[in-house]
Short mmCIF file of N, CA and C in Angstrom, two decimals:
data_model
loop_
_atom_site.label_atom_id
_atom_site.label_comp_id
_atom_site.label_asym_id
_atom_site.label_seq_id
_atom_site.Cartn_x
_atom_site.Cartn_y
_atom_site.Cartn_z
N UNK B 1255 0.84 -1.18 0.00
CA UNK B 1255 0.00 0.00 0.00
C UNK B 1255 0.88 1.25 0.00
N UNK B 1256 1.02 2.39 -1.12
CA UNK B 1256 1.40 3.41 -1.09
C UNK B 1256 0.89 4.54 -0.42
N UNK B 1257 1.84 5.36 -0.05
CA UNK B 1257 1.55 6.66 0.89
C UNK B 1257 1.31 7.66 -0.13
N UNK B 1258 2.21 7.25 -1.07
CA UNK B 1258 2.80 8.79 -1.94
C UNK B 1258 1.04 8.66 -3.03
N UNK B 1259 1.35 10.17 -3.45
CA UNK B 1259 0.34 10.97 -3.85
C UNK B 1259 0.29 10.25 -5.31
N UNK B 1260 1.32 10.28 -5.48
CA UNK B 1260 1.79 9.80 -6.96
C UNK B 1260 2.03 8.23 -7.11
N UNK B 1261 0.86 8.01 -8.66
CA UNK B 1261 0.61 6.32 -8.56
C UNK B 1261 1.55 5.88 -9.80
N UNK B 1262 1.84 4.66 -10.03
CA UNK B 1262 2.36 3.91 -10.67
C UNK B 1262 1.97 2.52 -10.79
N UNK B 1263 2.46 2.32 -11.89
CA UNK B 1263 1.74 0.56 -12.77
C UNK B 1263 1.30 -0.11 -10.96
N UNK B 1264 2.57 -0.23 -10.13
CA UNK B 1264 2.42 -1.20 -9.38
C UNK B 1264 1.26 -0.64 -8.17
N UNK B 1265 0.60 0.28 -7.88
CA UNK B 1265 -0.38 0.77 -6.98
C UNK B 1265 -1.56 1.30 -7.69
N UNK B 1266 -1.69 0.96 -8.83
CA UNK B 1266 -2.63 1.71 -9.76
C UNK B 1266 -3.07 0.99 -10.77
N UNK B 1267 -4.34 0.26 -10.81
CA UNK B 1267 -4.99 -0.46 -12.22
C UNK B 1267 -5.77 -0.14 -12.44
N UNK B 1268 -6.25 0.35 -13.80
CA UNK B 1268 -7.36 0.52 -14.47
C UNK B 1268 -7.94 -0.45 -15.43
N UNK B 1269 -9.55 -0.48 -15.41
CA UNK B 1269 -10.04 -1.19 -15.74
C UNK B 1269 -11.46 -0.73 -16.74
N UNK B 1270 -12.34 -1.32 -17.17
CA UNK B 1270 -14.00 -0.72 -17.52
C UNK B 1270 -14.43 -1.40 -16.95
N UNK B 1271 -15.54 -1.23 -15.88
CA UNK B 1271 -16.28 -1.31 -15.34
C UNK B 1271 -17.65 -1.89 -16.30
N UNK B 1272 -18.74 -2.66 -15.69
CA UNK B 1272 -19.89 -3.63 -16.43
C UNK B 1272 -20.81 -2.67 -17.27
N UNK B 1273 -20.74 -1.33 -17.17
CA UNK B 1273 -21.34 0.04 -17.59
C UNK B 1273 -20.33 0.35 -18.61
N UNK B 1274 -19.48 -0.10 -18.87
CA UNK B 1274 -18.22 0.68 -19.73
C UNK B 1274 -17.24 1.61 -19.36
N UNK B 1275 -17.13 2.65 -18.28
CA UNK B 1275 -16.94 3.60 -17.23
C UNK B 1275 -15.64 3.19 -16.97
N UNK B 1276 -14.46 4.31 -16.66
CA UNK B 1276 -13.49 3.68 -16.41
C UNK B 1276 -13.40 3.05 -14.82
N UNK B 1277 -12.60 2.64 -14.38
CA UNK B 1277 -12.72 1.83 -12.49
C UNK B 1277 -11.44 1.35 -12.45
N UNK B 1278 -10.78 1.83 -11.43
CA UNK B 1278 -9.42 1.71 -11.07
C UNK B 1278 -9.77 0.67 -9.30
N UNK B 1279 -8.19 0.29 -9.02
CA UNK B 1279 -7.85 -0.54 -8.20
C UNK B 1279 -6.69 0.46 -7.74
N UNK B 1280 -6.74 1.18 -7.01
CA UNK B 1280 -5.86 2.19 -6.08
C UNK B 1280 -5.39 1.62 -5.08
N UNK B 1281 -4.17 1.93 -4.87
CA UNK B 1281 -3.22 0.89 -3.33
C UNK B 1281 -3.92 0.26 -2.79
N UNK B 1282 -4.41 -0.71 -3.36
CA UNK B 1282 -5.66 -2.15 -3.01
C UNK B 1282 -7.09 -1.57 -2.76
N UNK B 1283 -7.61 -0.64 -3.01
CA UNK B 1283 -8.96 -0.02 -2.95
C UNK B 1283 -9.53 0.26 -4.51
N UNK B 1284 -10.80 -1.11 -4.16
CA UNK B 1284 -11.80 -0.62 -5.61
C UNK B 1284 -12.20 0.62 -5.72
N UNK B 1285 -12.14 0.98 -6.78
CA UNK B 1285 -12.89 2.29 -6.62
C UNK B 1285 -13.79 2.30 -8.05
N UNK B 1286 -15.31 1.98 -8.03
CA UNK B 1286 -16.03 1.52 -9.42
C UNK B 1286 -16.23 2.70 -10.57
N UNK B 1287 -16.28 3.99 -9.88
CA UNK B 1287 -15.59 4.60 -11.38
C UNK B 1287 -14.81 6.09 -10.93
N UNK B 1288 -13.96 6.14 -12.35
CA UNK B 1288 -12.78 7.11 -11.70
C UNK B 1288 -13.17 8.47 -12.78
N UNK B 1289 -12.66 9.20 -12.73
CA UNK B 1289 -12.46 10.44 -13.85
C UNK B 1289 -10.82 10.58 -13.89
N UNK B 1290 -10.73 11.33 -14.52
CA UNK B 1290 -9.02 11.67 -14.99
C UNK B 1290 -9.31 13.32 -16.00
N UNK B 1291 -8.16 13.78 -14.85
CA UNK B 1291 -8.44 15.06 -15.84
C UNK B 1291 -6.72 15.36 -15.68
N UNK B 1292 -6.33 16.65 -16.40
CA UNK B 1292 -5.16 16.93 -16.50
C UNK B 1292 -4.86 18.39 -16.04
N UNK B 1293 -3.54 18.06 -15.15
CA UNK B 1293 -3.05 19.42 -14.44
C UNK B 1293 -2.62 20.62 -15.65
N UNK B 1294 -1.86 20.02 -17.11
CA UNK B 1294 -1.49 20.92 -17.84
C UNK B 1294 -1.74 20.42 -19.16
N UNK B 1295 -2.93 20.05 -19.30
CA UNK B 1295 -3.69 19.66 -20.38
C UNK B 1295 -2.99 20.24 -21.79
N UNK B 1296 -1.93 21.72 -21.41
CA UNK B 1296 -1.62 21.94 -23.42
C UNK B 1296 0.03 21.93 -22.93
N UNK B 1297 0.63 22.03 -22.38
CA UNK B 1297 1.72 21.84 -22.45
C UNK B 1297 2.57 20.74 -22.21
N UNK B 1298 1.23 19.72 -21.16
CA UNK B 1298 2.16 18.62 -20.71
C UNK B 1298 1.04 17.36 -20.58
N UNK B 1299 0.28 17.02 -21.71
CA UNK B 1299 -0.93 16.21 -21.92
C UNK B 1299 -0.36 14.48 -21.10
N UNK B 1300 0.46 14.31 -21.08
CA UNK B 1300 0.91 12.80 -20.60
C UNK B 1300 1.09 12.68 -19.56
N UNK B 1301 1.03 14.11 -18.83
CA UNK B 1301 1.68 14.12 -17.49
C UNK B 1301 1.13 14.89 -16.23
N UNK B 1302 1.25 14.69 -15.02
CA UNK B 1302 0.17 14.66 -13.92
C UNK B 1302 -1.20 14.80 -14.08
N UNK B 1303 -1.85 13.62 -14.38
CA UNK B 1303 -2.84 13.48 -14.93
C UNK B 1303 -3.63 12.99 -13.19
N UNK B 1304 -4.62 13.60 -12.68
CA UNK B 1304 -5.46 13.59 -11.40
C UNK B 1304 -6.11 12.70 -12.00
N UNK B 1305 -6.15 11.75 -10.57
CA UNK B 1305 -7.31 10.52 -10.55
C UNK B 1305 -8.11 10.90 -9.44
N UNK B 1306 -9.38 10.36 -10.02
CA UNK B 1306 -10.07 11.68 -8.85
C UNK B 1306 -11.60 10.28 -9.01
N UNK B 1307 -12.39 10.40 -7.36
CA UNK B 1307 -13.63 9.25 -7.55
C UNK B 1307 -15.02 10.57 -8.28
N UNK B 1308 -15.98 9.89 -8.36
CA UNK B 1308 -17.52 11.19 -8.86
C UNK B 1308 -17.55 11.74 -7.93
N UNK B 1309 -17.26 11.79 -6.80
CA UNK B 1309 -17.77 13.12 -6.31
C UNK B 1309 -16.39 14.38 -6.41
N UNK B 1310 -15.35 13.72 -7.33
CA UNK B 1310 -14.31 14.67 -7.04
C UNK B 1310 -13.68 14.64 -5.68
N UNK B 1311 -13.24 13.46 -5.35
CA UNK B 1311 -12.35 13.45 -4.34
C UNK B 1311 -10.85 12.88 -5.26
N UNK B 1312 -10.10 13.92 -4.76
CA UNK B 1312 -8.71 12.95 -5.45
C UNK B 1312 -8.12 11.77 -4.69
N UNK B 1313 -7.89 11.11 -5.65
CA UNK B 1313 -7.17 9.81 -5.42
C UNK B 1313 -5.65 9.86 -5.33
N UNK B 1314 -5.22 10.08 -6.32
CA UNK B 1314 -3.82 10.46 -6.36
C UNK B 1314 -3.25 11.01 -8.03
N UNK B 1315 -2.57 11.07 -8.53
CA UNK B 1315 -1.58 11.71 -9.42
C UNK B 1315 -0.42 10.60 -10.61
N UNK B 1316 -0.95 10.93 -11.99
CA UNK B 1316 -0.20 10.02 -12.36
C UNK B 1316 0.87 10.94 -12.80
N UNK B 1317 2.00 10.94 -12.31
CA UNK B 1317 3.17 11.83 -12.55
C UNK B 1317 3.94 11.66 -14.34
N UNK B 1318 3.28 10.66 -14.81
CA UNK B 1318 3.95 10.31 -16.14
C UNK B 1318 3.04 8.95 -16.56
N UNK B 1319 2.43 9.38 -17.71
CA UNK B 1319 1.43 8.13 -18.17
C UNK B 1319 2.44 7.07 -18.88
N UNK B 1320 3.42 7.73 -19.26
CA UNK B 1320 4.28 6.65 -20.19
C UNK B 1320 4.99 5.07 -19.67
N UNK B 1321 5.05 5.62 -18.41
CA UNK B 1321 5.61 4.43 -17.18
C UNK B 1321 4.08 2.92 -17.39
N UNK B 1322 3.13 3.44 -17.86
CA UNK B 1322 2.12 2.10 -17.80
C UNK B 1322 1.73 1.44 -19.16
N UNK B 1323 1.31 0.03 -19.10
CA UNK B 1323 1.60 -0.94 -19.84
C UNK B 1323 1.14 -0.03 -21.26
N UNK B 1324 1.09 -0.70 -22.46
CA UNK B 1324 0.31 0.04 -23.37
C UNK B 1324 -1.27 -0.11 -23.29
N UNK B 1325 -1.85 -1.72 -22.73
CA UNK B 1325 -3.07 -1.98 -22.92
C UNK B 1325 -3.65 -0.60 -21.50
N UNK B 1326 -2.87 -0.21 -20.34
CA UNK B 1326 -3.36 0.59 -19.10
C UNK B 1326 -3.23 1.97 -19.76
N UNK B 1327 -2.49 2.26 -21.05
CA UNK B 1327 -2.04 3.51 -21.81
C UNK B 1327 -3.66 3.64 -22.54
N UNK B 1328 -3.84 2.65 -23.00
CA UNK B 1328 -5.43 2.94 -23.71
C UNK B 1328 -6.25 3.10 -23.28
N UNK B 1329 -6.52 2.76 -21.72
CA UNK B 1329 -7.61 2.85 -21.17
C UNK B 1329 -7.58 4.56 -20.60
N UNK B 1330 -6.46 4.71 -20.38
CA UNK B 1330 -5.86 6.21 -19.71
C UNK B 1330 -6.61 7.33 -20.86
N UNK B 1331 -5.54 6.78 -22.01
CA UNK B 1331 -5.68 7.94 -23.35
C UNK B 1331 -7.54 8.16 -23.45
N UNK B 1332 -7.84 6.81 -23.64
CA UNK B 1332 -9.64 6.79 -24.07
C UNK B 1332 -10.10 8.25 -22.98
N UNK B 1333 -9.88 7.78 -22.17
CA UNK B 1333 -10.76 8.35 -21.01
C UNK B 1333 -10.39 9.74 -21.24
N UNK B 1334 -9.17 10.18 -21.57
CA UNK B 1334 -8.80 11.72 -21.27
C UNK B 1334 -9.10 12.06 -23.26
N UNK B 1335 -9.13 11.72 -23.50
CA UNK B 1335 -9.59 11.91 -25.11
C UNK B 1335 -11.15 12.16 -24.95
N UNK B 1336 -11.67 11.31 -24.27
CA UNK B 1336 -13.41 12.19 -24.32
C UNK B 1336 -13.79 13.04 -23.54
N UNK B 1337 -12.14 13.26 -22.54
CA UNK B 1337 -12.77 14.66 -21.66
C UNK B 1337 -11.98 16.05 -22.12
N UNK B 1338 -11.26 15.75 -23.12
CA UNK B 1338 -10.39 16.71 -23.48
C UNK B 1338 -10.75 16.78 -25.40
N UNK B 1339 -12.34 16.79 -25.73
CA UNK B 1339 -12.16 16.10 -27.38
C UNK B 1339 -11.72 17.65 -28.05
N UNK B 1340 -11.03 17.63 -28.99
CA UNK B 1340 -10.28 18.84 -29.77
C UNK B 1340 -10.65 18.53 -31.28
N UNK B 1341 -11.48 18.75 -31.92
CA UNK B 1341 -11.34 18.77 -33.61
C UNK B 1341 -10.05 19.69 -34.42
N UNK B 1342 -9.50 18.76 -35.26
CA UNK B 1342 -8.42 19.43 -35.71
C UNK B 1342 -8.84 19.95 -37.23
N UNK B 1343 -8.61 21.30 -37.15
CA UNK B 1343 -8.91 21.96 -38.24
C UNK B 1343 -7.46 21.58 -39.38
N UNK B 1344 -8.25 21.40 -40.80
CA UNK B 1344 -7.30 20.87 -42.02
C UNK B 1344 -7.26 21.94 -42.75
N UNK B 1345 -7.60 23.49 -42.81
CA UNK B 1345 -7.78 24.18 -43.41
C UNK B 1345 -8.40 25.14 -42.78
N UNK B 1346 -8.34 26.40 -43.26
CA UNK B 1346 -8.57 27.21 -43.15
C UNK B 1346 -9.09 28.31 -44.14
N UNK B 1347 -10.50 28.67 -44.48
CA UNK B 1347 -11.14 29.18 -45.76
C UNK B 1347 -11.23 30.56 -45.34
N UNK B 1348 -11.23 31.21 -44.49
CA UNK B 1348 -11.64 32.19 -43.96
C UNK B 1348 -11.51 33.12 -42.77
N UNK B 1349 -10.75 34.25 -42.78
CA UNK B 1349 -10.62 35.03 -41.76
C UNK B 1349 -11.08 36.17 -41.93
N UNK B 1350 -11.86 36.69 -40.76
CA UNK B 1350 -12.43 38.29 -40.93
C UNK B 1350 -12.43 38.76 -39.29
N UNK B 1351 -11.79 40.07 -39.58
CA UNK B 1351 -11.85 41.02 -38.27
C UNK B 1351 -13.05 41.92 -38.10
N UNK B 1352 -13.59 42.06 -37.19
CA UNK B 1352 -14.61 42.84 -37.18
C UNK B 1352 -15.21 43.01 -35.32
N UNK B 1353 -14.87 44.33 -35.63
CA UNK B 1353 -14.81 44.94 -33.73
C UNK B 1353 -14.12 43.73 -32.79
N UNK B 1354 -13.02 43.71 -32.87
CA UNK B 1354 -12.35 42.83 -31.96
C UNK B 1354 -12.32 41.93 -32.27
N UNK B 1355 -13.44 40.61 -32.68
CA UNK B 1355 -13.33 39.94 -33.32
C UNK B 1355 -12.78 38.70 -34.23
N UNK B 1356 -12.34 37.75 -34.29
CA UNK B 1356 -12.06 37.01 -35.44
C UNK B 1356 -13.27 35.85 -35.70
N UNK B 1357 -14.17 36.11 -36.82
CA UNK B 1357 -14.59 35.16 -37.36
C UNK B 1357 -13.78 34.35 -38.40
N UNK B 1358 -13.92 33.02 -38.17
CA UNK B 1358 -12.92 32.27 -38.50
C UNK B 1358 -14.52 30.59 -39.55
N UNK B 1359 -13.93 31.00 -40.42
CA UNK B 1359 -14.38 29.64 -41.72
C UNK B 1359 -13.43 28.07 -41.96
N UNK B 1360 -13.80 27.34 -41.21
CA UNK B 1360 -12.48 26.41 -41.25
C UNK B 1360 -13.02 24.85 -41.59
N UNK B 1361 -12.17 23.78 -42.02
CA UNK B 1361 -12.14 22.67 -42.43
C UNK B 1361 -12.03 21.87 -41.42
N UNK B 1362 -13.19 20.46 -40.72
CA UNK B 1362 -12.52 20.07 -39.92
C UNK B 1362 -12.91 18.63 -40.85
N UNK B 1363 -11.67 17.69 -41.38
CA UNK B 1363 -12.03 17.00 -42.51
C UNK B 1363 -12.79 17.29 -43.64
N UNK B 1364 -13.82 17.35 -43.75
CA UNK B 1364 -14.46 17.50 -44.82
C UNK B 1364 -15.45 18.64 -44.14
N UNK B 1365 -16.08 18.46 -43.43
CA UNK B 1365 -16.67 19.25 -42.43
C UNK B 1365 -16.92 20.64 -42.36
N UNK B 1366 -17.32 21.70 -42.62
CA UNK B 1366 -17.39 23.21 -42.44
C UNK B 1366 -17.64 23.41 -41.13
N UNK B 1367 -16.86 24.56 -40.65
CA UNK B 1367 -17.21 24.90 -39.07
C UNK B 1367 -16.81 26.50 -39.47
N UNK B 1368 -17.95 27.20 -38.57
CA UNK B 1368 -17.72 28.51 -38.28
C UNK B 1368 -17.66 28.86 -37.12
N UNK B 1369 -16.59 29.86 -36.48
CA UNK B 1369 -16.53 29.89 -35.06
C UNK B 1369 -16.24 31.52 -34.95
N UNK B 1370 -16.15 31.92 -33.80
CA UNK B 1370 -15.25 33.04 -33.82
C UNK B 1370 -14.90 33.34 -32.59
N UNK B 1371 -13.51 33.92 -31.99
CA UNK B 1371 -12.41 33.93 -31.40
C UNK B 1371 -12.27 35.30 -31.06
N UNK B 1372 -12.31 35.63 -29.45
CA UNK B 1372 -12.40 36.80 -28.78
C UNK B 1372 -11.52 37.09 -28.51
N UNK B 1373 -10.80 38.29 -27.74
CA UNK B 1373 -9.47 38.02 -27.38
C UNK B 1373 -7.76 36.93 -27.93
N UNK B 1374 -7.93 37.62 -29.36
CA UNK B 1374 -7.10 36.65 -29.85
C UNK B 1374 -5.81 36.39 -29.29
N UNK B 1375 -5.00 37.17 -28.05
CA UNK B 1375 -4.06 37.00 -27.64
C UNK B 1375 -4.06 36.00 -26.40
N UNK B 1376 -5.16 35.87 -25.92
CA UNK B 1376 -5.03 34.68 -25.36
C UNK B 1376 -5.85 33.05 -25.63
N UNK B 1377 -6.50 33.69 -26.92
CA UNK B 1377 -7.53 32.11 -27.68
C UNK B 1377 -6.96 31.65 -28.81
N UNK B 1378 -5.39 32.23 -29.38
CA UNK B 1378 -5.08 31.51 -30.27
C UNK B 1378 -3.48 31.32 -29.36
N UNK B 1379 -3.12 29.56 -29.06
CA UNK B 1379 -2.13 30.02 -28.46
C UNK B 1379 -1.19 28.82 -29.42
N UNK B 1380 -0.09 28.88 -29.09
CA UNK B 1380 1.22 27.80 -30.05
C UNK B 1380 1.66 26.91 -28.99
N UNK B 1381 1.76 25.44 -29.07
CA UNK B 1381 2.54 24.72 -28.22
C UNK B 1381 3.15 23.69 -28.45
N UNK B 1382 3.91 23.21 -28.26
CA UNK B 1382 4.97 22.11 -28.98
C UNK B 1382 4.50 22.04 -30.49
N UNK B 1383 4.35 22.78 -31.55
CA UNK B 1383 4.45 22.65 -32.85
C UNK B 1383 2.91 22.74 -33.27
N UNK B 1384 2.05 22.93 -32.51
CA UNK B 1384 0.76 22.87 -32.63
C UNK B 1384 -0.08 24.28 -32.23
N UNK B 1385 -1.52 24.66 -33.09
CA UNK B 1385 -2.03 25.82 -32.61
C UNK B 1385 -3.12 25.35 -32.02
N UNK B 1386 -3.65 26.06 -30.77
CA UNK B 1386 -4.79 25.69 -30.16
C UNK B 1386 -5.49 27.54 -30.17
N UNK B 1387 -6.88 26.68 -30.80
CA UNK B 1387 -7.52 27.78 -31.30
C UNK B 1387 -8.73 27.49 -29.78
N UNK B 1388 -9.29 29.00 -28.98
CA UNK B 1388 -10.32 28.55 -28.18
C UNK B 1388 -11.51 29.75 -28.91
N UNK B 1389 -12.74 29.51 -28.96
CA UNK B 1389 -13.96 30.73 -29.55
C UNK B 1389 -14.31 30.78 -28.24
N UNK B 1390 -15.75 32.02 -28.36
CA UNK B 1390 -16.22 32.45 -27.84
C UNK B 1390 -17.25 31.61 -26.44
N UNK B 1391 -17.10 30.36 -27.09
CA UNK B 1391 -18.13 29.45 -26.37
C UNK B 1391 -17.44 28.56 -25.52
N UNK B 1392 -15.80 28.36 -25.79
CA UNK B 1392 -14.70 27.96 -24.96
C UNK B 1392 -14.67 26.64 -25.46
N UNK B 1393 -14.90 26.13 -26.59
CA UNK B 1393 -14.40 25.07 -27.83
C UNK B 1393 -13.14 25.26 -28.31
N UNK B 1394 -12.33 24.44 -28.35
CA UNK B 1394 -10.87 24.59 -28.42
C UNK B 1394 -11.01 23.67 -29.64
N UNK B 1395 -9.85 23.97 -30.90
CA UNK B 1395 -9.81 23.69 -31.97
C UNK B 1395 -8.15 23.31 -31.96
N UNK B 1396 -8.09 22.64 -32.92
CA UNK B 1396 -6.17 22.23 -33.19
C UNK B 1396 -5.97 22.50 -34.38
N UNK B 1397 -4.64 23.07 -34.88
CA UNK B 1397 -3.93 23.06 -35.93
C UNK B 1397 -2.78 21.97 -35.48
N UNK B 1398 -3.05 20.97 -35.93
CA UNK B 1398 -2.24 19.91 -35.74
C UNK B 1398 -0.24 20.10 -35.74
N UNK B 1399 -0.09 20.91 -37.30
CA UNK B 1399 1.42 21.56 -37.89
C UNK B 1399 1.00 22.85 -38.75
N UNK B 1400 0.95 24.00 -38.41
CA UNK B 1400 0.73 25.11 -39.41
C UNK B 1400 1.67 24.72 -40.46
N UNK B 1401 2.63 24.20 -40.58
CA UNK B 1401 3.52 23.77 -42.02
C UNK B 1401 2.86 23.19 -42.80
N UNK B 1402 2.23 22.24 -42.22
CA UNK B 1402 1.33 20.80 -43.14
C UNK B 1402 -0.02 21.47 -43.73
N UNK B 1403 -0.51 22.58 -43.29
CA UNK B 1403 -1.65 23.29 -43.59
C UNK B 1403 -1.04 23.99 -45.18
N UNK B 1404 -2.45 24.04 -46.14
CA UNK B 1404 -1.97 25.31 -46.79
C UNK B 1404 -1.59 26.11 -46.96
N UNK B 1405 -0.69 26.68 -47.85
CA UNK B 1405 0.03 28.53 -47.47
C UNK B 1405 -0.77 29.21 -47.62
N UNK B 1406 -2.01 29.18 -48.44
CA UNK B 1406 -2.90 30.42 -48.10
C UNK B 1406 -3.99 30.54 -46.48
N UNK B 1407 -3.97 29.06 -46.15
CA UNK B 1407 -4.36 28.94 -44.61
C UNK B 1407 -3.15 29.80 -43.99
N UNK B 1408 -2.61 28.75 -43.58
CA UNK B 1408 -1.31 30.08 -43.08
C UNK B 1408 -1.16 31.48 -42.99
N UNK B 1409 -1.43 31.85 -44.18
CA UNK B 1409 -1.40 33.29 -43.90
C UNK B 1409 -2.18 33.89 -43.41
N UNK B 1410 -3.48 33.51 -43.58
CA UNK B 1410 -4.74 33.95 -43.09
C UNK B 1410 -4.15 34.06 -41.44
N UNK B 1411 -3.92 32.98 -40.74
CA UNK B 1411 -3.55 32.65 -39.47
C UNK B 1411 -2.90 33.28 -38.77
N UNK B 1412 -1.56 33.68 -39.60
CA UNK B 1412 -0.69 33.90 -39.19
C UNK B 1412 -0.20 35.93 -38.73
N UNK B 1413 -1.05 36.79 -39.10
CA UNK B 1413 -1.30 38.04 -38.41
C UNK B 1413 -1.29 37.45 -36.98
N UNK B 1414 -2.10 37.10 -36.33
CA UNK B 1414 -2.70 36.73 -35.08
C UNK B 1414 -1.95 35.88 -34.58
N UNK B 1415 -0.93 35.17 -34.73
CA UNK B 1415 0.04 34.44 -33.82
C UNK B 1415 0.58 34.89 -33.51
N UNK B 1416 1.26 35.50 -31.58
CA UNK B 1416 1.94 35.96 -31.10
C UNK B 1416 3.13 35.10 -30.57
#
């Protein structure tokens, strides 16, 4: 049985539960379903990831997801992938300023999405090689590689990156 805050493969199993739900086995305590959210969700997505029961009590801290098996990596990723979902924009058709403003026309696969983006100095931000776009409604969008995007996307974009 561990003291420390911080879990690993050997004090920490995850599982799905008969509902589908994730359900961990914490320093020998069932616990039938867990949440997982992340301390630094854009800069450090793999890492101190809070295990926490429904009512929001924390459990403990996964200091580094990479340390667990790959099949305990999928169950991890699943879970923080539907609490963290991001559509990645493939394009970009459209930018317009207007009173503060950015309405934004964009590709998400095939998909049309219109959004628009308040405060662009802190809703369009850059992080390890990637843009995270947030609108007005607090929907966060990805530019996966502004390189891999079109050059006329790009440019559109690229006024507004600080």
């Amino acid at each position: 049985m561990s003291d420390s805050i911080y879990k690993t493969p050997e004090d920490c199993v995850f599982k799905l539960n008969k509902n589908g739900f994730l359900a961990a086995v914490v320093d020998g305590k069932e616990h039938p379903r867990v949440m997982l959210s992340r301390a630094l969700p854009l800069s450090a997505p793999g890492s101190y990831i809070c295990i926490s029961d429904v009512e929001k009590n924390e459990i403990g801290i996964i200091e580094d997801t990479a340390v667990f098996s790959a099949e305990q990596r999928r169950l991890i990723d699943a879970e923080l992938e539907a609490r963290y979902f991001c559509p990645v924009i493939t394009e970009i058709t459209s930018v317009k300023e207007k009173m503060g403003n950015l309405y934004v026309d964009a590709l998400i696969g095939t998909f049309k999405k219109s959004f628009t983006v308040k405060d662009v100095t802190k809703s369009i931000r850059q992080y390890n090689g990637h843009i995270d776009i947030t609108d007005i409604d607090g929907n966060r969008y990805r530019i996966e590689n502004l390189e891999a995007i079109k050059r006329k996307s790009r440019r559109m974009l690229e006024p507004y990156l600080y």
